[in-house]
Short mmCIF file of C-alpha atoms in Angstrom, two decimals:
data_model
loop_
_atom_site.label_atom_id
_atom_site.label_comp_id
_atom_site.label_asym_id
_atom_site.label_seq_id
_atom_site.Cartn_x
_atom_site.Cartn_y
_atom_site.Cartn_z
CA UNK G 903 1.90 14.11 6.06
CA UNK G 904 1.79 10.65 7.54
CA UNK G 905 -0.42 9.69 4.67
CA UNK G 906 2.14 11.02 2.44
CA UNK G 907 4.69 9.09 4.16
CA UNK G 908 2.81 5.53 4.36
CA UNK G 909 1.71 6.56 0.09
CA UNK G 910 5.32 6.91 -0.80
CA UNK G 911 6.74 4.02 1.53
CA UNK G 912 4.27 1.60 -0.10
CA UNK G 913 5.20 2.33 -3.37
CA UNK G 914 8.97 2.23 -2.85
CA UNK G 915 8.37 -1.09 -1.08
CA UNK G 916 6.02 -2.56 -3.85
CA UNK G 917 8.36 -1.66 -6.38
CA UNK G 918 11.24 -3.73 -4.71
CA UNK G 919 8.71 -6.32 -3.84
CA UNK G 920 7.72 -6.93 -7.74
CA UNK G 921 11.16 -6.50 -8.80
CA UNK G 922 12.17 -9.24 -6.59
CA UNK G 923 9.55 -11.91 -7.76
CA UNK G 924 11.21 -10.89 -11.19
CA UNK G 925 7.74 -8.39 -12.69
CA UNK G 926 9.38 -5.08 -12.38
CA UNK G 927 6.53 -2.67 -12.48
CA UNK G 928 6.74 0.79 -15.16
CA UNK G 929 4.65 2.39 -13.42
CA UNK G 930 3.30 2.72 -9.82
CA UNK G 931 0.91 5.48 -8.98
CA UNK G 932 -0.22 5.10 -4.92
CA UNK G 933 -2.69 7.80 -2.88
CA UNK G 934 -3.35 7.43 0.69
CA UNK G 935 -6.47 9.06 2.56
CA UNK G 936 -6.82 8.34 6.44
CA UNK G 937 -9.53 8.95 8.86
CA UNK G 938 -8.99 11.15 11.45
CA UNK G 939 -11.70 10.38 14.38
CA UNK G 940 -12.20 11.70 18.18
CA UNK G 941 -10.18 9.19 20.71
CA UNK G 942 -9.83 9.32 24.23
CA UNK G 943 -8.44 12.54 25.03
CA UNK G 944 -8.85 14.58 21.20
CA UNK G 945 -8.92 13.83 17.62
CA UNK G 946 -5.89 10.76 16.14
CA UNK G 947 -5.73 9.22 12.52
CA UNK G 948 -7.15 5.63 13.03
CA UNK G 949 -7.49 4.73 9.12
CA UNK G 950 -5.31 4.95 5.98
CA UNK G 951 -6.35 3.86 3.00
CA UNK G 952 -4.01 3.19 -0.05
CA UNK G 953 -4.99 3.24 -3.67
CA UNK G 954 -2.03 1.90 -5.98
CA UNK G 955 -2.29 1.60 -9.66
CA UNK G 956 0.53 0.09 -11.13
CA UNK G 957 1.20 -1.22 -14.62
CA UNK G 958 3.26 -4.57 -14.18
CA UNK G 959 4.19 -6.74 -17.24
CA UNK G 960 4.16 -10.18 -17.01
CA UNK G 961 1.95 -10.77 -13.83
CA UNK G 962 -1.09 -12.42 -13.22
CA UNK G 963 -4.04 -10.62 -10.61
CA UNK G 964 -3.54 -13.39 -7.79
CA UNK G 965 0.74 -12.57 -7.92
CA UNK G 966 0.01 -9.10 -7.91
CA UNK G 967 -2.59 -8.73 -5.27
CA UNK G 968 -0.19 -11.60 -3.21
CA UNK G 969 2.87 -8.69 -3.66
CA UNK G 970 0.05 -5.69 -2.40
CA UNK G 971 -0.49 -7.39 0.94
CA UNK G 972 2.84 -8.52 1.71
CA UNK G 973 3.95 -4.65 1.19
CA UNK G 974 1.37 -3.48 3.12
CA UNK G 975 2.30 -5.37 6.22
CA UNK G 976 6.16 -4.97 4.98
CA UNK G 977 7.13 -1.89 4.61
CA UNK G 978 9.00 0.42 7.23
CA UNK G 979 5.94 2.68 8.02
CA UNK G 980 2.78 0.15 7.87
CA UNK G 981 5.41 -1.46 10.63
CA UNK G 982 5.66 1.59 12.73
CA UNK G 983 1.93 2.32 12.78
CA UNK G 984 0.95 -1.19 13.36
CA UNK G 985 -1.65 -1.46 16.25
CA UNK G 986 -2.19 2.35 16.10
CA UNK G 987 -4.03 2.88 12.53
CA UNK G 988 -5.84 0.49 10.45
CA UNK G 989 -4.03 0.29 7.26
CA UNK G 990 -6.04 -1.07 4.01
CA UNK G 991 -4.99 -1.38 0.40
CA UNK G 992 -6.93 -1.36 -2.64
CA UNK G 993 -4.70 -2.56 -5.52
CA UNK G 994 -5.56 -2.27 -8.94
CA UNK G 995 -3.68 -3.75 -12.35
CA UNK G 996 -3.50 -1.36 -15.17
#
């Protein structure tokens, strides 16, 4: 589920991200897989990974890959699991 929720926050935040530098996306497709490893004291998720393919007129690679990382540090739930889980991004034009 927190995959879930850090896939669906991304793309909601990407979307208003690429809106904003005036490339609204039509489509934004995002999946999240995270790694769950034993810690001190059990098992915990210490890795998500997101995979976003998005179709965005109008943008070149560099904007576009700029736009990923500023999401991924951005949005509400990369915030909230900041210094807990490793969050990476793997963004891809289509």
């Amino acid at each position: 589920m927190l995959a879930a929720a850090e896939a669906a926050c991304f793309s909601m935040a990407l979307s208003g991200g690429l809106e904003k530098a005036g490339t609204p996306p039509t489509r934004i497709e995002t999946s999240a897989a995270c790694t769950v490893e034993a810690v001190p004291g059990g098992f915990g998720i210490t890795k998500i990974k997101l995979t976003v393919q998005a179709t965005v007129p109008k943008i070149d690679k560099m904007k576009f890959d700029q736009i990923a990382k500023e999401t991924k540090d951005g949005c509400p739930v990369s915030k909230a699991l900041k210094g807990n889980v490793e969050i990476t991004v793997e963004a891809r034009l289509v």
